[in-house]
mmCIF file of N, CA and C and ligand atoms in Angstrom:
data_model
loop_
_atom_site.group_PDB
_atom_site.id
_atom_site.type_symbol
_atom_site.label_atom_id
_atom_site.label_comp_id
_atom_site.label_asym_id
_atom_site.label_seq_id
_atom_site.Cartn_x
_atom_site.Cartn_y
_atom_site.Cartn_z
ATOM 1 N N UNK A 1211 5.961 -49.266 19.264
ATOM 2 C CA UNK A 1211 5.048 -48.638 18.295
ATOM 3 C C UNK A 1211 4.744 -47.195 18.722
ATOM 4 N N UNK A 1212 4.582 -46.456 18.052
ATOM 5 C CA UNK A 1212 4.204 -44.980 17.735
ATOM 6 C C UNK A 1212 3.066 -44.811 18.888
ATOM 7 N N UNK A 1213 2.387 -43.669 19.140
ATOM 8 C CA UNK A 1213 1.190 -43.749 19.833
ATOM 9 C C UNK A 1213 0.600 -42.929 18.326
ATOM 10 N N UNK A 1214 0.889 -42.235 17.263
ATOM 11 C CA UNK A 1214 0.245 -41.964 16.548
ATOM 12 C C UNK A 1214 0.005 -43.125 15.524
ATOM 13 N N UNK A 1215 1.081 -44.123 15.514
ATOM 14 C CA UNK A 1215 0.538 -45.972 14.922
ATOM 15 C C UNK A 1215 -0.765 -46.055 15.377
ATOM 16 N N UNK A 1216 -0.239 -46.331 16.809
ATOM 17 C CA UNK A 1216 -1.656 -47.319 17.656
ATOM 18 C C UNK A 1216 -2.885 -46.775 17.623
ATOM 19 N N UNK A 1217 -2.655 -44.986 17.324
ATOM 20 C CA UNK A 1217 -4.424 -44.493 17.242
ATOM 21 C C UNK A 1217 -4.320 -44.527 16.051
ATOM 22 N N UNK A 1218 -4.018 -44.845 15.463
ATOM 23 C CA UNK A 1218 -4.758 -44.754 14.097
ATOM 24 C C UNK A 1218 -5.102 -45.845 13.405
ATOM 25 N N UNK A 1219 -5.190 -46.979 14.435
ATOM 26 C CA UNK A 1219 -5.414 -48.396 14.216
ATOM 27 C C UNK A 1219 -6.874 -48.509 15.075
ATOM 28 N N UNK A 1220 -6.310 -47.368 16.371
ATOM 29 C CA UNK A 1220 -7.772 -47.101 17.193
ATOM 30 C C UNK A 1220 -8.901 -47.023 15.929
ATOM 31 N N UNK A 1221 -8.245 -45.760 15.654
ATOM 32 C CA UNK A 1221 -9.557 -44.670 14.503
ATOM 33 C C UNK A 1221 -10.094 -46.145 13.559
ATOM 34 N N UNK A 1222 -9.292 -46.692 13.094
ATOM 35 C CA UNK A 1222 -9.692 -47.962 11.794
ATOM 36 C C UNK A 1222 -10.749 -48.697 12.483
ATOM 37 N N UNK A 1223 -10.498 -48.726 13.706
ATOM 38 C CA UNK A 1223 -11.784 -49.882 14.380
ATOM 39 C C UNK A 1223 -12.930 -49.807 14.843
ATOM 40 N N UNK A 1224 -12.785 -47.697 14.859
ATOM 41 C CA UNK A 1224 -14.413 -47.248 15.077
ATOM 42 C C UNK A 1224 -15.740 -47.409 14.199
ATOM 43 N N UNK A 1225 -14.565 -47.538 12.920
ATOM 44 C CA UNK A 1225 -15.841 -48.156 11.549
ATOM 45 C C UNK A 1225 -16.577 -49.526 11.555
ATOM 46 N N UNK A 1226 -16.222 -50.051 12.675
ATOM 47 C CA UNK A 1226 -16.611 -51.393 13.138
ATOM 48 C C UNK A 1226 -18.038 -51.456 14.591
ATOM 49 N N UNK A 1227 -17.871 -49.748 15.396
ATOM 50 C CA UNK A 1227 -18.591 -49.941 16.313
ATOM 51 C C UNK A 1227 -20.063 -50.113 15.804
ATOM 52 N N UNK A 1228 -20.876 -50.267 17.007
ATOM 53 C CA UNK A 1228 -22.306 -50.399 16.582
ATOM 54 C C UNK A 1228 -22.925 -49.961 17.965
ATOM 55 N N UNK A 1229 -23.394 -48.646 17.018
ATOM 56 C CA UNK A 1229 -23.440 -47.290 18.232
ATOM 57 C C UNK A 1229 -24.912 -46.783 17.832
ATOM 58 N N UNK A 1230 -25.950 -47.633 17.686
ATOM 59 C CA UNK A 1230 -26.856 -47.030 17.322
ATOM 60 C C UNK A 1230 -28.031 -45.894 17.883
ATOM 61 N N UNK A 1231 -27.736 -46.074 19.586
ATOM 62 C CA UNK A 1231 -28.110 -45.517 20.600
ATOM 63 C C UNK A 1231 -27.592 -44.138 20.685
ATOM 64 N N UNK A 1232 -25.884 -44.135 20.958
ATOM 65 C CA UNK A 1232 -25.556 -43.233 21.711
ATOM 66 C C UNK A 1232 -25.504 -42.273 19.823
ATOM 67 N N UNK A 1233 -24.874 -42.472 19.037
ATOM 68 C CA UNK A 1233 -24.457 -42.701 17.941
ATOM 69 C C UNK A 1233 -22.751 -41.898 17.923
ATOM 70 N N UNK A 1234 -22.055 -42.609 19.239
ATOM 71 C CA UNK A 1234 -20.930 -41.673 19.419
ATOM 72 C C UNK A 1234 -20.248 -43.306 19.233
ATOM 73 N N UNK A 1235 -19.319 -43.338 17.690
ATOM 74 C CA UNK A 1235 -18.549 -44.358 17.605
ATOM 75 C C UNK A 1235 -16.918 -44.538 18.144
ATOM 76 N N UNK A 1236 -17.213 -45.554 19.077
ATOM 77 C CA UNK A 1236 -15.133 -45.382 19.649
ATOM 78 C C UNK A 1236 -14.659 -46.573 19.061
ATOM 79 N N UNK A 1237 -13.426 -45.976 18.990
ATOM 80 C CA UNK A 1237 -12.308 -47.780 18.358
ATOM 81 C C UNK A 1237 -11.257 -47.538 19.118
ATOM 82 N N UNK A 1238 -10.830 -48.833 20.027
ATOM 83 C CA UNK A 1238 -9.659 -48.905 21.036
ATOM 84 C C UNK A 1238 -8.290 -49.701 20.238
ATOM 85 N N UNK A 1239 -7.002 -49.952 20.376
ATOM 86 C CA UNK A 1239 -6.381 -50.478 19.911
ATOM 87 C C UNK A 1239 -5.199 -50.823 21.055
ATOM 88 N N UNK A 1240 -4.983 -51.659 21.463
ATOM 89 C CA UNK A 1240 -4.513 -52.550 22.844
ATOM 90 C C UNK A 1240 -3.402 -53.164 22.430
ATOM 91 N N UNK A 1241 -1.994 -52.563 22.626
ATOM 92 C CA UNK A 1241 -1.153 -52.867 21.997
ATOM 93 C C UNK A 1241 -0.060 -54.123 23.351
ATOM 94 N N UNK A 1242 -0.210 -55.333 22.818
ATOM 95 C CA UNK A 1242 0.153 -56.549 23.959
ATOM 96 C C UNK A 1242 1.995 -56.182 23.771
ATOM 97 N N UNK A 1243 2.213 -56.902 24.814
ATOM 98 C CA UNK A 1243 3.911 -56.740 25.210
ATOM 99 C C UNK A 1243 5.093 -57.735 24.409
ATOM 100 N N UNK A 1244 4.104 -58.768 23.409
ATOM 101 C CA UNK A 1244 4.559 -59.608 22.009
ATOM 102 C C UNK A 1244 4.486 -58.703 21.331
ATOM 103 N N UNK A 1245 4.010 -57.420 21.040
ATOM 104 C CA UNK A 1245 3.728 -56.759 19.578
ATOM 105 C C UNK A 1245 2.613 -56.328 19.537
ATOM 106 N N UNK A 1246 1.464 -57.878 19.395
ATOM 107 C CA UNK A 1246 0.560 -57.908 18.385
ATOM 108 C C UNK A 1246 -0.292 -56.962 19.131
ATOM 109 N N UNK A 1247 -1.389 -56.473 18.149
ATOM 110 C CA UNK A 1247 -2.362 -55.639 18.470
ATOM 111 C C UNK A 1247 -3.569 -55.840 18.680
ATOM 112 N N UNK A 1248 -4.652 -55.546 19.437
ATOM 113 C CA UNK A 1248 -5.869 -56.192 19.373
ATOM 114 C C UNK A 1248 -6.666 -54.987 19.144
ATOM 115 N N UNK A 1249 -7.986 -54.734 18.274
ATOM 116 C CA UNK A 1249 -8.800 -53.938 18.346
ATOM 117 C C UNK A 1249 -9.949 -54.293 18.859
ATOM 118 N N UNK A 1250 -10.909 -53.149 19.120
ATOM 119 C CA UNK A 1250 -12.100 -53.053 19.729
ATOM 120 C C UNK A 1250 -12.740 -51.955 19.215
ATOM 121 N N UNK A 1251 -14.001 -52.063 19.778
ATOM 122 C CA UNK A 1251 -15.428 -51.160 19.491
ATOM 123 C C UNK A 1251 -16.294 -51.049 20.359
ATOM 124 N N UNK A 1252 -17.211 -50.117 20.473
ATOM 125 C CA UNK A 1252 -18.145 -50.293 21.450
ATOM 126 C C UNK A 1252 -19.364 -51.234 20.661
ATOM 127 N N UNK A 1253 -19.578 -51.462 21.656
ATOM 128 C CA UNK A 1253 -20.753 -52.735 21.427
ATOM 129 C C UNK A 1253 -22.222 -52.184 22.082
ATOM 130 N N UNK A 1254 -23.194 -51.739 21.752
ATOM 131 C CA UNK A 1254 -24.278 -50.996 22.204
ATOM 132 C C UNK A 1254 -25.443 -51.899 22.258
ATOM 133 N N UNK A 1255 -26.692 -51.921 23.002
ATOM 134 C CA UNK A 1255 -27.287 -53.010 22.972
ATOM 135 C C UNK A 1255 -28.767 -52.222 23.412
ATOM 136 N N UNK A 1256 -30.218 -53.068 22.969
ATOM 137 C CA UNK A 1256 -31.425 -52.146 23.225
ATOM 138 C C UNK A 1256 -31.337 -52.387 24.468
ATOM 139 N N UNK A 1257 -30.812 -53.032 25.206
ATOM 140 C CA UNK A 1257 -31.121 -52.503 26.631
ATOM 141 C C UNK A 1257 -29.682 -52.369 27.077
ATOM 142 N N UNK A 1258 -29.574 -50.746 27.326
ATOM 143 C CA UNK A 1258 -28.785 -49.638 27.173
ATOM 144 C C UNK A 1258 -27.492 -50.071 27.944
ATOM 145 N N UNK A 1259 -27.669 -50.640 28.975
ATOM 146 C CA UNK A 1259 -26.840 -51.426 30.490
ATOM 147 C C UNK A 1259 -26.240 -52.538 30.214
ATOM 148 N N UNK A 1260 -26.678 -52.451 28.796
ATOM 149 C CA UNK A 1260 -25.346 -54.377 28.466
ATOM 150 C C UNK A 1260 -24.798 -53.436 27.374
ATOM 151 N N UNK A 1261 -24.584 -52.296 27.125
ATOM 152 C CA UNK A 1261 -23.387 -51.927 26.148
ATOM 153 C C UNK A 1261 -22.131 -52.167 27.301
ATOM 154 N N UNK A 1262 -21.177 -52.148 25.829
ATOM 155 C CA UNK A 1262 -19.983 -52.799 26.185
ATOM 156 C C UNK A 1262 -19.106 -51.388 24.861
ATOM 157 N N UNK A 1263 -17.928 -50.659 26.118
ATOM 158 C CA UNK A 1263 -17.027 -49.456 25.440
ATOM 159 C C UNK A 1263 -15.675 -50.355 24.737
ATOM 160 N N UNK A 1264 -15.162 -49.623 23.797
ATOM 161 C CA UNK A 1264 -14.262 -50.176 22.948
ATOM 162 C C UNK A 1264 -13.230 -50.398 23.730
ATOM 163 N N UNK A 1265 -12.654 -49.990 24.650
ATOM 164 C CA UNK A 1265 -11.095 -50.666 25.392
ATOM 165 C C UNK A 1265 -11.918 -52.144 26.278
ATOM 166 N N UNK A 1266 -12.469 -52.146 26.665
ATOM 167 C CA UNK A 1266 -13.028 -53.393 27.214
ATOM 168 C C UNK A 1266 -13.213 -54.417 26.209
ATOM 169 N N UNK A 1267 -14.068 -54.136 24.796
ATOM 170 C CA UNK A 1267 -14.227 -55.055 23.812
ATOM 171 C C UNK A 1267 -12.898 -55.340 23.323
ATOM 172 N N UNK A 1268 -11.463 -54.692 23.084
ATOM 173 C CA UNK A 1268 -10.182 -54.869 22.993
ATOM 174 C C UNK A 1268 -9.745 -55.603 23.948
ATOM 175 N N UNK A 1269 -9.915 -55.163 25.345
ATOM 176 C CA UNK A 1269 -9.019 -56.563 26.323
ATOM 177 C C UNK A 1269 -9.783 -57.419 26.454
ATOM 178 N N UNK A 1270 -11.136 -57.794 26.157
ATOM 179 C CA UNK A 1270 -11.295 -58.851 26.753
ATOM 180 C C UNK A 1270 -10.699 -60.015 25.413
ATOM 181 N N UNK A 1271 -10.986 -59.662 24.495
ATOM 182 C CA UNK A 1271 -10.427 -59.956 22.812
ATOM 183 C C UNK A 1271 -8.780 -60.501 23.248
ATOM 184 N N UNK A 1272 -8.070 -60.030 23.573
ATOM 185 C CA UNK A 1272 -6.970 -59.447 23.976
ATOM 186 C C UNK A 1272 -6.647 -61.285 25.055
ATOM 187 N N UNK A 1273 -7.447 -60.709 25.955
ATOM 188 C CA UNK A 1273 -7.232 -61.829 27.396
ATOM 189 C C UNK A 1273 -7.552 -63.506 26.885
ATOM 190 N N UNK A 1274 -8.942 -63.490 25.731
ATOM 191 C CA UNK A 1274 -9.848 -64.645 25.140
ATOM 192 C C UNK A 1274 -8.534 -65.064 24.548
ATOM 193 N N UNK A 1275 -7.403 -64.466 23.780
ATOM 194 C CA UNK A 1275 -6.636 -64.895 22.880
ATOM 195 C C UNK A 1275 -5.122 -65.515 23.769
ATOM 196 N N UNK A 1276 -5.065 -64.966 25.197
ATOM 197 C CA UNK A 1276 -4.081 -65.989 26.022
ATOM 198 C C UNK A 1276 -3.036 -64.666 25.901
ATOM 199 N N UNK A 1277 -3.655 -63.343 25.738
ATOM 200 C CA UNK A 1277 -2.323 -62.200 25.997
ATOM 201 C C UNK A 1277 -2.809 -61.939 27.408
ATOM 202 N N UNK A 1278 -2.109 -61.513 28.221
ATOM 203 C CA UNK A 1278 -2.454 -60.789 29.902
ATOM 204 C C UNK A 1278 -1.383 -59.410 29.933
ATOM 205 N N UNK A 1279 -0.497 -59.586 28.801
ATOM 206 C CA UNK A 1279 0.497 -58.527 29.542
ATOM 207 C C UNK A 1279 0.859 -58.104 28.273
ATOM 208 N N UNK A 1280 0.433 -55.933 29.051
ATOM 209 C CA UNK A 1280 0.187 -54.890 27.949
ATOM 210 C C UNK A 1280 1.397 -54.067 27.914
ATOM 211 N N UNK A 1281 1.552 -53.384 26.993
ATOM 212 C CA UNK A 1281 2.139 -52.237 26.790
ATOM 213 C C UNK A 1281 1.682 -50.822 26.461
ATOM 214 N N UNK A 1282 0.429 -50.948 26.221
ATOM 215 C CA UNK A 1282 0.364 -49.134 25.723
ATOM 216 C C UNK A 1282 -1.112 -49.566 25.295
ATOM 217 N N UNK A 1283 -2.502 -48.493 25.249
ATOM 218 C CA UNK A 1283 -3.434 -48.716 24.560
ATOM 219 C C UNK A 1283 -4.097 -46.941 23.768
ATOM 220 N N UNK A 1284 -4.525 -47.210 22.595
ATOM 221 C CA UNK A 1284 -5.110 -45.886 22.102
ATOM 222 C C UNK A 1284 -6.232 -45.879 22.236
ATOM 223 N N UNK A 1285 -7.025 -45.131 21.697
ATOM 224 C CA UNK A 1285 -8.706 -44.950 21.867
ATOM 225 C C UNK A 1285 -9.031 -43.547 21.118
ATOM 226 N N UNK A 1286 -9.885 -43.808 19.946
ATOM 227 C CA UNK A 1286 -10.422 -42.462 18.845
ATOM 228 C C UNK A 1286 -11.558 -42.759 19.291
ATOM 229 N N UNK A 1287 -12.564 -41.666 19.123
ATOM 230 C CA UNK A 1287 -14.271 -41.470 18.763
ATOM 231 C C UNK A 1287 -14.348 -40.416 17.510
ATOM 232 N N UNK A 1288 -15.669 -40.625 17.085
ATOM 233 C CA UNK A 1288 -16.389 -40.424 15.958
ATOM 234 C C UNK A 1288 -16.648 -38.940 16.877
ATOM 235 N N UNK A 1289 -17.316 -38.331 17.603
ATOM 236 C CA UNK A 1289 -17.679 -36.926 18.398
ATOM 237 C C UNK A 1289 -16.474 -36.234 18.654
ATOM 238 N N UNK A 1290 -16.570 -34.740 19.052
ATOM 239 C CA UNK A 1290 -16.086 -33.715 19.671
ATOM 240 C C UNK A 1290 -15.416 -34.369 20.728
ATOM 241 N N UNK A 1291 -16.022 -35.160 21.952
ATOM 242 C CA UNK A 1291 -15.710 -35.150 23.160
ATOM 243 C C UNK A 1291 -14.606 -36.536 23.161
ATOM 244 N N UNK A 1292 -13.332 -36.140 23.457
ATOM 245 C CA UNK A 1292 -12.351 -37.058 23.372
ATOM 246 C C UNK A 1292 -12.398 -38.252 24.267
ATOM 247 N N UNK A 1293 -12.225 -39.341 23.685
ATOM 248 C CA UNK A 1293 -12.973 -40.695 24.711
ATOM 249 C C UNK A 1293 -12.117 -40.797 25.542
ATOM 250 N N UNK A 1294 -11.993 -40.092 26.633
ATOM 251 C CA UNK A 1294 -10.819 -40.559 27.992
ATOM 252 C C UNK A 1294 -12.133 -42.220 28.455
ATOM 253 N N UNK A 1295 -10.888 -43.277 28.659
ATOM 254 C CA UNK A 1295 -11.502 -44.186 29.182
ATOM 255 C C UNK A 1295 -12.632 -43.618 30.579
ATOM 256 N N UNK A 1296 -13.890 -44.561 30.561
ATOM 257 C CA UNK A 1296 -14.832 -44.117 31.743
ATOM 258 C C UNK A 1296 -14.214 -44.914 32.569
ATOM 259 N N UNK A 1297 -15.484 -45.140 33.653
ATOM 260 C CA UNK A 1297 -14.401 -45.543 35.330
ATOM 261 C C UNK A 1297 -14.586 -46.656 35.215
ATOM 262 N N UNK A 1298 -15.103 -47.741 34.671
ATOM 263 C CA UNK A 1298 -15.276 -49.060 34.675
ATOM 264 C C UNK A 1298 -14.002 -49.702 33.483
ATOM 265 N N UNK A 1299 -14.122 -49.150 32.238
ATOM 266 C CA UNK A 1299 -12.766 -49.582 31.865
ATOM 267 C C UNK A 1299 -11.153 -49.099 32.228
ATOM 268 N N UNK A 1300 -11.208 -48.134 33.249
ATOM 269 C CA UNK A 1300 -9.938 -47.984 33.843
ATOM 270 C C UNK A 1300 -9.858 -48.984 35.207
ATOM 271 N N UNK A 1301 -10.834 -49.848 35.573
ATOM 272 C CA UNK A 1301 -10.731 -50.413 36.855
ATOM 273 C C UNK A 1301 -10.178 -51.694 35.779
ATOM 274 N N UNK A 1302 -11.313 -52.069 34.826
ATOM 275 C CA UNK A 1302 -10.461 -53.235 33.835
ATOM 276 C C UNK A 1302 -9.285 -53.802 33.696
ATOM 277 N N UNK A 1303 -8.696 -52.342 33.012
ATOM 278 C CA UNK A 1303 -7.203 -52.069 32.846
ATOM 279 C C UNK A 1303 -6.580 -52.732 33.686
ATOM 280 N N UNK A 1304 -6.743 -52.001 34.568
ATOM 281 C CA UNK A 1304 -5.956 -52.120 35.690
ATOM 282 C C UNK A 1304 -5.843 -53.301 36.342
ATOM 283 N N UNK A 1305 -6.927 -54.315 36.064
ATOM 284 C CA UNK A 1305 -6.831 -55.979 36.458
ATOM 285 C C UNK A 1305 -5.504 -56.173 36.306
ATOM 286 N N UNK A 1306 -4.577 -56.134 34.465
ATOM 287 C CA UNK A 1306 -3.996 -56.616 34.003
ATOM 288 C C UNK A 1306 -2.584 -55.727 33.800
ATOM 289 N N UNK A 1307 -2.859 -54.185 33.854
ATOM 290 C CA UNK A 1307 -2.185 -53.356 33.700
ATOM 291 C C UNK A 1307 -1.751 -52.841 34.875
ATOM 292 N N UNK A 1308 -0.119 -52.037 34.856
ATOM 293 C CA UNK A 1308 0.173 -51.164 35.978
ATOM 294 C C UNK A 1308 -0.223 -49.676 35.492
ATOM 295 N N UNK A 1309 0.354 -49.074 36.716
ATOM 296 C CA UNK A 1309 0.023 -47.368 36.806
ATOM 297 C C UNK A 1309 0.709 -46.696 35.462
ATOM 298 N N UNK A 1310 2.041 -47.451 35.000
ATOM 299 C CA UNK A 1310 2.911 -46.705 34.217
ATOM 300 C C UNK A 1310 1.943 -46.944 33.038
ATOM 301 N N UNK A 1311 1.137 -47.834 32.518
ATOM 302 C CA UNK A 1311 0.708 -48.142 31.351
ATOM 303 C C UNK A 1311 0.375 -46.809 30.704
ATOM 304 N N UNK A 1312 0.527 -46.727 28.899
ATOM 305 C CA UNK A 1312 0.028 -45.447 28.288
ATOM 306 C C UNK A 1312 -0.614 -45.344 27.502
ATOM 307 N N UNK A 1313 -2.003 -44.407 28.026
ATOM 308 C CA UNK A 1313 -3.209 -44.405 27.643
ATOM 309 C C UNK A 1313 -3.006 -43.288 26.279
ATOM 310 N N UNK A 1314 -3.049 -43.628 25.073
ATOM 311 C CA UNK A 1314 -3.148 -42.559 24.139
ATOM 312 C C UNK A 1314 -4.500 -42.318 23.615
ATOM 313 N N UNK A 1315 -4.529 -40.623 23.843
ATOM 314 C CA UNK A 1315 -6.062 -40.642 23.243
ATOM 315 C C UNK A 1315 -5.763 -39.594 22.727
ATOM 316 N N UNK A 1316 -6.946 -40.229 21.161
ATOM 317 C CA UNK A 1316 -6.868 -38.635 20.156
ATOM 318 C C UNK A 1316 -8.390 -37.501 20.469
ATOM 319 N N UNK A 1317 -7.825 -36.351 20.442
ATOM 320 C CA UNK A 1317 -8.169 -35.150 20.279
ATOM 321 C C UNK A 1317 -8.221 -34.429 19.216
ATOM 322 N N UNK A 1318 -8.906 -33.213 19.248
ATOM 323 C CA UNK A 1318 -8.882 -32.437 18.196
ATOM 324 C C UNK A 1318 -7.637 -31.726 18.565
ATOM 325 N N UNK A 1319 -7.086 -31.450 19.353
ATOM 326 C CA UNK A 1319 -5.334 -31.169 19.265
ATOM 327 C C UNK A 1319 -4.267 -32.446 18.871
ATOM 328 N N UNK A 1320 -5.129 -33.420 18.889
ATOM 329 C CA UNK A 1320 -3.759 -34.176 18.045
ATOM 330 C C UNK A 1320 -3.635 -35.833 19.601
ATOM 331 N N UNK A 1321 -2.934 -36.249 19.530
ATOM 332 C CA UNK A 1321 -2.744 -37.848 20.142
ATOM 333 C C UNK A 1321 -2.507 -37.089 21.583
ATOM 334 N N UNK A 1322 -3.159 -37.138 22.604
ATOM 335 C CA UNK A 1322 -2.582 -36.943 24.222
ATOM 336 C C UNK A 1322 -2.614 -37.938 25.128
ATOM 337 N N UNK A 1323 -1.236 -38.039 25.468
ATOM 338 C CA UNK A 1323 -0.942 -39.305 26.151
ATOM 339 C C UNK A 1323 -0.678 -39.345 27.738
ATOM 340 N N UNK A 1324 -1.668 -40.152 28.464
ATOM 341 C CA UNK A 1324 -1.403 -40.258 29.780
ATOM 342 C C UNK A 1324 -1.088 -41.524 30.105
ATOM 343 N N UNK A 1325 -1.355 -41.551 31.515
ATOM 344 C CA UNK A 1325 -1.043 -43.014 31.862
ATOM 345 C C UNK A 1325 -2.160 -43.638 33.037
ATOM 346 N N UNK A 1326 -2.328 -44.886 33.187
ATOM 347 C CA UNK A 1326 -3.012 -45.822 33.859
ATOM 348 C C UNK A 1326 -3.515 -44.836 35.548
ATOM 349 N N UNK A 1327 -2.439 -44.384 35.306
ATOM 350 C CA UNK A 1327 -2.260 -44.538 37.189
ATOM 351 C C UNK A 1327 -2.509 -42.796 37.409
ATOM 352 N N UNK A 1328 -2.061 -41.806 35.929
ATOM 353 C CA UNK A 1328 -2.880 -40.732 36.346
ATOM 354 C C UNK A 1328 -4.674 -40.990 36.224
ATOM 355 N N UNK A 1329 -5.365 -41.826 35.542
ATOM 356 C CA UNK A 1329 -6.418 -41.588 35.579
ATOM 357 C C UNK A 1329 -7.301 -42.392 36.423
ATOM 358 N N UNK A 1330 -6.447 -43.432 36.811
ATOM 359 C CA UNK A 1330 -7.244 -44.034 38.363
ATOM 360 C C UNK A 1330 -5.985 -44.049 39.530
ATOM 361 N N UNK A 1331 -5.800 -42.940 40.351
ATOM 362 C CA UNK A 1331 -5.421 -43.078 41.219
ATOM 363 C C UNK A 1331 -5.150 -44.071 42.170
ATOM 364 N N UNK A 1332 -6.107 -44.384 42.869
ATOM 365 C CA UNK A 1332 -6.390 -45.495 43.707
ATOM 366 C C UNK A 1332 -7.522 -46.307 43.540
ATOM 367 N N UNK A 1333 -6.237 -46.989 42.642
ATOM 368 C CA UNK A 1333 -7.127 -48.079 42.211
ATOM 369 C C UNK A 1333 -7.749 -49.334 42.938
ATOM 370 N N UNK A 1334 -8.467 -50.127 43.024
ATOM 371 C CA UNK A 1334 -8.957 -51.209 43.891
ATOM 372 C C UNK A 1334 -8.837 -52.525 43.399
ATOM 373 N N UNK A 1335 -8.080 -53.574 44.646
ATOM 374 C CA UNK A 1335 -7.398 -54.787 44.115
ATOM 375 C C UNK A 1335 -7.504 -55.608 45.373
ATOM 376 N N UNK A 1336 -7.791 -56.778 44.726
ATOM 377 C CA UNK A 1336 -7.977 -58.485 45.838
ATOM 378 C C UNK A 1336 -6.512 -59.023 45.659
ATOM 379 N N UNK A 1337 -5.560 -58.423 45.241
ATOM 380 C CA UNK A 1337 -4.714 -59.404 45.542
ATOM 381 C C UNK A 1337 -3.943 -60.184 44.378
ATOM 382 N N UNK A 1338 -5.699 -60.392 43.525
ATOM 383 C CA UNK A 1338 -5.464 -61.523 42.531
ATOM 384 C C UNK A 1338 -5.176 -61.080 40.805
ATOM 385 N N UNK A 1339 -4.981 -60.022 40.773
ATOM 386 C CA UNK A 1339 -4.827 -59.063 39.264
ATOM 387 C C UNK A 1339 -3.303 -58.694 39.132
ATOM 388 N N UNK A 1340 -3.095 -57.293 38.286
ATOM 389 C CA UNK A 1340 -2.003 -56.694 38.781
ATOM 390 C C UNK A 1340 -1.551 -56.419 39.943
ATOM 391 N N UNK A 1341 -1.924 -55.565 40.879
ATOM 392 C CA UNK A 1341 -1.870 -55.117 41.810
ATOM 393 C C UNK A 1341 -2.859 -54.103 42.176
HETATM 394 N N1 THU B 2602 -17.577 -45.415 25.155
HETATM 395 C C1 THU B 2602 -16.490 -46.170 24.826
HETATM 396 O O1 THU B 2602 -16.600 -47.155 24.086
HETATM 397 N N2 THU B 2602 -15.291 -45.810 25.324
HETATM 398 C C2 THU B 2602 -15.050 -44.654 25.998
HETATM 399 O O2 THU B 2602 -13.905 -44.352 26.327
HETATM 400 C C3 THU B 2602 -16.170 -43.783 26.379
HETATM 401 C C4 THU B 2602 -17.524 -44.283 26.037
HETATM 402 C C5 THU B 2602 -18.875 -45.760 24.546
HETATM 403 C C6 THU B 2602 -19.915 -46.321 25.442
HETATM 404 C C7 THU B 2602 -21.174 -45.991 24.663
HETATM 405 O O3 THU B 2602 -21.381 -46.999 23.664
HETATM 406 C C8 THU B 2602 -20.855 -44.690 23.969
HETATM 407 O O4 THU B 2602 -19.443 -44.587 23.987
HETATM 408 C C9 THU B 2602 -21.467 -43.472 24.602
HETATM 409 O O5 THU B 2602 -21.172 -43.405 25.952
#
């Protein structure tokens, strides 16, 4: 699939977040190594510390459904500031994902695509995940 497919399946799923706090809406789109696609949203909550960001609400969706193994994920927001995954859903990722995995994220220049392993270096692992 495209990385301009997969974000724009991202973008479709931000109309789903519930961002009433921050009011910055993201939609993730988690594309599994069968095909199928899973979306997500951020999930925001009155007490601020149980929100939950849209690539996390995508894998865990993703993992609940018996997929473990990814190929590529996108991620749009509703704001200016382009949603590079934060540090808790790149440690996620990375449970299930390797370094090569590709992170597409849209910008106001258009889809920019990195990967797993440029944005967590050294990553941290028991053994029992990916690696
Ligand atoms: N957020 C995401 O869902 N994904 C990102 O990549 C960055 C941040 C959410 C968390 C919170 O609901 C809102 O954006 C503002 O931080």
């Amino acid at each position: 699939m495209e990385p301009a497919e997969l974000a724009a399946l991202a973008r479709a799923a931000l109309d789903r977040a519930h961002a009433p706090y921050s009011g910055y809406r993201v939609g993730a789109a988690l594309l599994c190594a069968d095909g199928t696609v899973f979306a997500g949203c951020n999930v925001e909550n009155a007490s601020y510390g149980l929100s939950n960001c849209a690539e996390r609400t995508a894998l865990f969706a993703a993992v609940a459904s018996g997929r473990t193994a990814f190929a590529a994920i996108a991620v749009a927001a509703s704001g200016e500031e382009p949603p590079y995954p934060c540090g808790a859903c790149r440690q996620v990722l990375a449970e299930f994902c390797g370094p090569e995995m590709p992170v597409h994220v849209e910008t106001s220049r258009g889809v920019e695509t990195t990967s797993l392993g440029a944005l967590l270096p050294c990553r941290f692992g028991c053994g029992g995940g990916h690696g």
